[in-house]
Coordinates of C-alpha atoms in Angstrom, one line a residue:
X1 CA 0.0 0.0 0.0
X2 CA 1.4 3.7 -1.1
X3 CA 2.0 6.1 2.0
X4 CA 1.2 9.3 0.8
X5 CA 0.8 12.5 2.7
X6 CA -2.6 14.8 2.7
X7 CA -1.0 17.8 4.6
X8 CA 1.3 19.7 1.2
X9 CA 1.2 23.4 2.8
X10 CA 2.2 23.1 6.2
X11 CA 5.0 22.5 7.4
X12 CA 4.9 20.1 11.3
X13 CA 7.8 21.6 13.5
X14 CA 8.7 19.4 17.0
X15 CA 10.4 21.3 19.6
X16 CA 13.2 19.4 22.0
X17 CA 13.1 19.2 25.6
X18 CA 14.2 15.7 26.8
X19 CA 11.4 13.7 28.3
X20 CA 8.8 16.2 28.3
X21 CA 8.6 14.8 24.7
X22 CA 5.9 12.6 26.3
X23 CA 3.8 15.7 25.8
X24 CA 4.4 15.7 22.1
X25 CA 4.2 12.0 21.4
X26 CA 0.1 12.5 22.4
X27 CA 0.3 15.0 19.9
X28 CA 1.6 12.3 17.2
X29 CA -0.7 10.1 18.6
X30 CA -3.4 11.9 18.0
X31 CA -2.5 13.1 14.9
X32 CA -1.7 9.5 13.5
X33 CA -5.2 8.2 14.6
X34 CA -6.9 11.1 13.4
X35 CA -5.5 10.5 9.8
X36 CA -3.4 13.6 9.5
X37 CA -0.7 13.2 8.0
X38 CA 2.5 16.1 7.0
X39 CA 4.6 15.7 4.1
X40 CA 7.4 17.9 6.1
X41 CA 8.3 17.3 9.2
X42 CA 11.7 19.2 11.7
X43 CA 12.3 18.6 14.7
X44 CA 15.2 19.2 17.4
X45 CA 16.5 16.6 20.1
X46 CA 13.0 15.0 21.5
X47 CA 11.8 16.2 18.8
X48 CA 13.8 14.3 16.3
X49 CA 12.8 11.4 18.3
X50 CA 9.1 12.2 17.5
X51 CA 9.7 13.0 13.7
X52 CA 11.3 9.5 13.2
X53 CA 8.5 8.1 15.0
X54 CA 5.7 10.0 13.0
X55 CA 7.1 9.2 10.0
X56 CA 7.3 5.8 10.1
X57 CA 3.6 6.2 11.7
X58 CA 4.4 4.3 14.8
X59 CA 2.0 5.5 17.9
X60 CA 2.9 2.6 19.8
X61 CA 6.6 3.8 19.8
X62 CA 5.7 7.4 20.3
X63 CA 5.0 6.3 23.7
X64 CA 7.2 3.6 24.4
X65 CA 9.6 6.3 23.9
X66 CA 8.8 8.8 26.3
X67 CA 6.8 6.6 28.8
X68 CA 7.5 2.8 29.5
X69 CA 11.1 3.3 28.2
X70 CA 11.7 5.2 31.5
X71 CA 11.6 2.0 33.5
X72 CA 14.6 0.3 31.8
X73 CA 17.1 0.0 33.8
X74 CA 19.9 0.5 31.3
X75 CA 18.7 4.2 30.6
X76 CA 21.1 5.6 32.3
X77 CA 22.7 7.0 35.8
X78 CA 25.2 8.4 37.8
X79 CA 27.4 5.5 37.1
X80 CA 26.6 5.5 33.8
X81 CA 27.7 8.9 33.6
X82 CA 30.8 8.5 35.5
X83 CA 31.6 5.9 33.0
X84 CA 31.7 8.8 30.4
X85 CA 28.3 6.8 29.0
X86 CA 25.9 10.1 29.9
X87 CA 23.3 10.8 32.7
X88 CA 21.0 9.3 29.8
X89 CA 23.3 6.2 28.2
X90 CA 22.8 7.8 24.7
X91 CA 24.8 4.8 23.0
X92 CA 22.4 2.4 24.1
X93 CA 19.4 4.5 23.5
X94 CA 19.5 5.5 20.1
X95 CA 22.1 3.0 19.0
X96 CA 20.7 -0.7 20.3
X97 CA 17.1 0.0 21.5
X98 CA 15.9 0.1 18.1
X99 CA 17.5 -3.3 17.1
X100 CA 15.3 -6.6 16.3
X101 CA 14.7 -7.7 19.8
X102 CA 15.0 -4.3 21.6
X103 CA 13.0 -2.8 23.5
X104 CA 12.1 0.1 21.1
X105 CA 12.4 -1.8 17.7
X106 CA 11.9 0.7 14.9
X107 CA 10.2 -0.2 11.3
X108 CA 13.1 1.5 9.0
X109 CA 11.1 0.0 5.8
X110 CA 8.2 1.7 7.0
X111 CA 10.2 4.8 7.7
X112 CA 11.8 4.8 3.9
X113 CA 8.4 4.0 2.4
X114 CA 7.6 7.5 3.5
X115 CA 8.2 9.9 1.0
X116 CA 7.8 12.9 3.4
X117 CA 10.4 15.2 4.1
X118 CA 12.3 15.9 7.2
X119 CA 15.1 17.8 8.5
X120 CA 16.9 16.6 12.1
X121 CA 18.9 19.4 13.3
X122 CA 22.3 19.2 15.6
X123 CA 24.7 21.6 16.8
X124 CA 28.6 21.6 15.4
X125 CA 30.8 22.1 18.0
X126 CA 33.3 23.3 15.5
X127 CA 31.9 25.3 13.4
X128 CA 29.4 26.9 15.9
X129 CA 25.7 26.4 13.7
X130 CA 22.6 24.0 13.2
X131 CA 23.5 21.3 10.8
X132 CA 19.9 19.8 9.9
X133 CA 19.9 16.2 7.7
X134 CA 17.6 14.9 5.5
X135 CA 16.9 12.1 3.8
X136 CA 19.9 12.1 1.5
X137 CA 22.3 11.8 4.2
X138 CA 20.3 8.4 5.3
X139 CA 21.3 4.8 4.1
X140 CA 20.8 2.4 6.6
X141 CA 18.8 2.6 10.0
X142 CA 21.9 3.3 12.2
X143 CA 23.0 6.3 9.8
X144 CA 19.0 7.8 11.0
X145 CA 19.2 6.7 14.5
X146 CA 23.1 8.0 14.6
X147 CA 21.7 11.4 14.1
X148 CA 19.0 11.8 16.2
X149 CA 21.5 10.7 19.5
X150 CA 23.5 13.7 17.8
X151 CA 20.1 16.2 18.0
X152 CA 19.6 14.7 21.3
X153 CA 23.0 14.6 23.1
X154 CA 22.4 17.5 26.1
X155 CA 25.3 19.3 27.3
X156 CA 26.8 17.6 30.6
X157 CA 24.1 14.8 30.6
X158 CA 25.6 13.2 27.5
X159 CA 28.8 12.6 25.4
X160 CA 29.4 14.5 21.8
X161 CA 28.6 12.2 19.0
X162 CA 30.9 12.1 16.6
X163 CA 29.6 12.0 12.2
X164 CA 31.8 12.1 8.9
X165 CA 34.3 13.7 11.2
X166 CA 32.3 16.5 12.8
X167 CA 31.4 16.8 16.5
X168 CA 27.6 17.1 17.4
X169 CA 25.9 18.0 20.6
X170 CA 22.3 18.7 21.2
X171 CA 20.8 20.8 18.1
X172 CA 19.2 23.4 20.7
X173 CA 22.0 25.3 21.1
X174 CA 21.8 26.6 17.6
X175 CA 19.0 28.4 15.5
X176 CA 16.2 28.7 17.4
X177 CA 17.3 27.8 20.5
X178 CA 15.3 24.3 20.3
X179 CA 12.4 25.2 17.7
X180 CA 13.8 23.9 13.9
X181 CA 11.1 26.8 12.7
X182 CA 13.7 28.5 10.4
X183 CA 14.6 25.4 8.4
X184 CA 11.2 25.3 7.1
X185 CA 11.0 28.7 6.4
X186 CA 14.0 28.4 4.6
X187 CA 12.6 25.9 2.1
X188 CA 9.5 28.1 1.2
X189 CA 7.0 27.1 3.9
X190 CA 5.2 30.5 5.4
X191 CA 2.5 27.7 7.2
X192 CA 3.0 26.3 10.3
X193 CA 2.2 23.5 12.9
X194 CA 4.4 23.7 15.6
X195 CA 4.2 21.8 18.6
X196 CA 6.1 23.1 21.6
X197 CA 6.7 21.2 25.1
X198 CA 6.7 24.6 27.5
X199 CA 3.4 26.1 28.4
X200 CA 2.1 29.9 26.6
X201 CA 3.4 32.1 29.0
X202 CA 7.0 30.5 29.6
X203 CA 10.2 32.8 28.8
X204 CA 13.4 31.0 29.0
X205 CA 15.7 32.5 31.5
X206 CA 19.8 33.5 30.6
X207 CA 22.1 30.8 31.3
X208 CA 24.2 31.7 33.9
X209 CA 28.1 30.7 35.6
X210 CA 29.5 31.8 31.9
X211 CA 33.0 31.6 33.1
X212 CA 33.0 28.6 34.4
X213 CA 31.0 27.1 31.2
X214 CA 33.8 28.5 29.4
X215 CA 36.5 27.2 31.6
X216 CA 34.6 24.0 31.0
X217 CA 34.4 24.1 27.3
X218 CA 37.3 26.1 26.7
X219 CA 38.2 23.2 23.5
X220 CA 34.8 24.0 22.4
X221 CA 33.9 27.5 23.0
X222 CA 31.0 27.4 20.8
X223 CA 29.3 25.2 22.9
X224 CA 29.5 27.4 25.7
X225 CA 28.5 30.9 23.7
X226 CA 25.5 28.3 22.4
X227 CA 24.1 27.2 26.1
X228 CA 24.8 31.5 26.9
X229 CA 23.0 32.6 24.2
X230 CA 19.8 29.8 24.0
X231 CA 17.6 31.9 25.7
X232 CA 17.6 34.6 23.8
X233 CA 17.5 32.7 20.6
X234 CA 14.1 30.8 22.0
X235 CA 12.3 33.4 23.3
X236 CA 12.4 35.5 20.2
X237 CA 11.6 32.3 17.8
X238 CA 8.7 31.9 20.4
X239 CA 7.7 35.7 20.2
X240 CA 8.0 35.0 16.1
X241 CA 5.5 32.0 16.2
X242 CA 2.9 34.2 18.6
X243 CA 3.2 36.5 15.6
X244 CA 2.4 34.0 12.9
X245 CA -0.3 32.7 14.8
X246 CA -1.9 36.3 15.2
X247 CA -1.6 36.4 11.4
X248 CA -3.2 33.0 11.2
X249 CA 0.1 31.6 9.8
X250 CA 0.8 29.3 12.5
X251 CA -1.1 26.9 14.6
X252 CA 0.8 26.5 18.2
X253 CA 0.1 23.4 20.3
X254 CA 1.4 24.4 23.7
X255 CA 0.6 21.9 26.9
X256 CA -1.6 23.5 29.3
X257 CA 0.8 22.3 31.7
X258 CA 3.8 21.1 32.3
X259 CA 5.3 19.3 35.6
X260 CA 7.9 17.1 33.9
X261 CA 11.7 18.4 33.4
X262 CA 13.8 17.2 30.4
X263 CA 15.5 14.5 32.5
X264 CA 12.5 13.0 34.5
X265 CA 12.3 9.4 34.6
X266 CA 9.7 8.9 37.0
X267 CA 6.8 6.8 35.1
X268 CA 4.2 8.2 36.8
X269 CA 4.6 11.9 35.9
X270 CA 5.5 10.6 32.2
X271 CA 2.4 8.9 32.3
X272 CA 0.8 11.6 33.3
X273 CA 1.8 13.8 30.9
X274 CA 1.1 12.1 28.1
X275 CA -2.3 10.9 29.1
X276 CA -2.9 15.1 29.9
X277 CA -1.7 15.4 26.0
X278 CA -4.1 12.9 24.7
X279 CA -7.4 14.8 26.7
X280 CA -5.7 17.9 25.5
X281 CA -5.3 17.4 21.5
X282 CA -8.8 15.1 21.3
X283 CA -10.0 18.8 22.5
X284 CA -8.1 20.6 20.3
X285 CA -8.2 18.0 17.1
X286 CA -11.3 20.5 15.5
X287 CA -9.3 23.4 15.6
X288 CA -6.5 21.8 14.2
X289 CA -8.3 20.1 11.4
X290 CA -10.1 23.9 10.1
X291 CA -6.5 25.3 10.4
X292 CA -5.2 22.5 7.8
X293 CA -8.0 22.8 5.6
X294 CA -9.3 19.0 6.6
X295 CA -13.0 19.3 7.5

């Protein structure tokens, strides 16, 4: 059967934020039941998570992901972390969960069959901007799933990943500060559905200890002018998407709440969260539907 896309004008933008992607997989949930389906998809650490798992259509991953996975003991630790592993053991996440027999086990057929586009954005420690891949750059499962432990790897919590030579940390420290809006824009979209894991009235605030993040990153300075300089990068693409929503450009999904953190592991709360995503989007599903054009 042909996967095709009903969604040609709109481009679907995932923001980052480490676990509180449980929020956003009820979003792809709900979006996958209800039929909806984007032919151009970004997203950002968590976010890349959630575009491989919408593109490949997989609900039942969506959650795994940012739910039950929480309960695996290998996720990660203080020992892990010690061991130079990560907080989060990002090798074992992106790089084995997804194997036959894992606990996540990913459909890369179904994934390929897919002809929509997507862009997976990480940060270059080097040469200090957003690199965001696409399609071309994938040939096997573990060249995808390489690249979105790259997007994901937080500062501290996890190690650089290393790609054709070039050293990647956690894609929010570039454009945007978190929210890949720009990379759409930059391939002709001027319509928007964003879905963002920080309630409406959150502003990020500055960074701060900036000498001692520069003392700690002194091989990598970039990285340190990127965690410095997020905030302001996040709140102004945030301010920019209230402005395409005013102008009707730009449908926003943000959670009515949030009481999760980017590294919570706690099942409850994850469950929590997602299950208040999946009252909250069956609510909202009408008014996204008349801003796609689907009833």
């Amino acid at each position: 059967m042909e996967i095709t896309s009903n969604v040609t004008d709109t481009a679907l933008v995932f923001e980052g934020g480490g676990m509180r992607g449980a929020f956003t997989a009820g979003v792809v949930v709900t979006l996958l039941k209800a039929g909806i389906y984007f032919d151009y998809v970004s997203g950002i650490s968590a976010g890349a998570s959630n575009t491989v798992n919408y593109i490949s259509r997989a609900s039942d991953r969506a959650r795994q992901c940012f739910v039950d996975f929480a309960l695996d003991p290998l996720i990660g630790s203080w020992r892990t972390w010690l061991q130079g592993k990560g907080m989060f053991n990002a090798h074992y996440i992106y790089e084995e969960t997804w194997l036959p027999g894992g606990p996540l086990p990913f459909d890369f057929p179904a994934f390929m069959a897919n002809p929509a586009r997507f862009r997976i954005g990480a940060f270059d420690v080097d040469a200090g901007e957003t690199i965001y891949w696409s399609r071309d750059d994938i040939h096997v499962a573990g060249d995808l799933m390489r690249r979105v432990r790259a997007s994901s790897s937080i500062p501290f919590a996890m190690p650089m990943v290393r790609i054709d030579n070039r050293t990647f940390v956690d894609g929010a420290l570039g454009t945007g500060g978190g929210i890949p809006l720009s990379v759409a824009q930059s391939e002709g979209y001027t319509k928007f559905f964003v879905v963002l894991t920080r309630p409406r009235s959150y502003v990020k605030p500055t960074a701060k200890g900036d000498r001692a993040l520069k003392a700690y990153y002194w091989r990598y300075p970039a990285v340190a002018e990127g965690i410095l300089g997020r905030a302001d990068k996040y709140n102004a693409t945030r301010e920019e998407l209230l402005d395409l929503e005013r102008d009707g450009k730009a449908c926003v999904v943000f959670p009515d709440e949030m009481r999760v953190t980017n590294r919570t592991t706690d099942i409850a709360a994850l469950q929590s969260c997602y299950d208040g995503s999946l009252m909250q989007s069956r609510r909202e599903l009408p008014r996204w539907r008349e801003f796609l054009g689907l009833d």
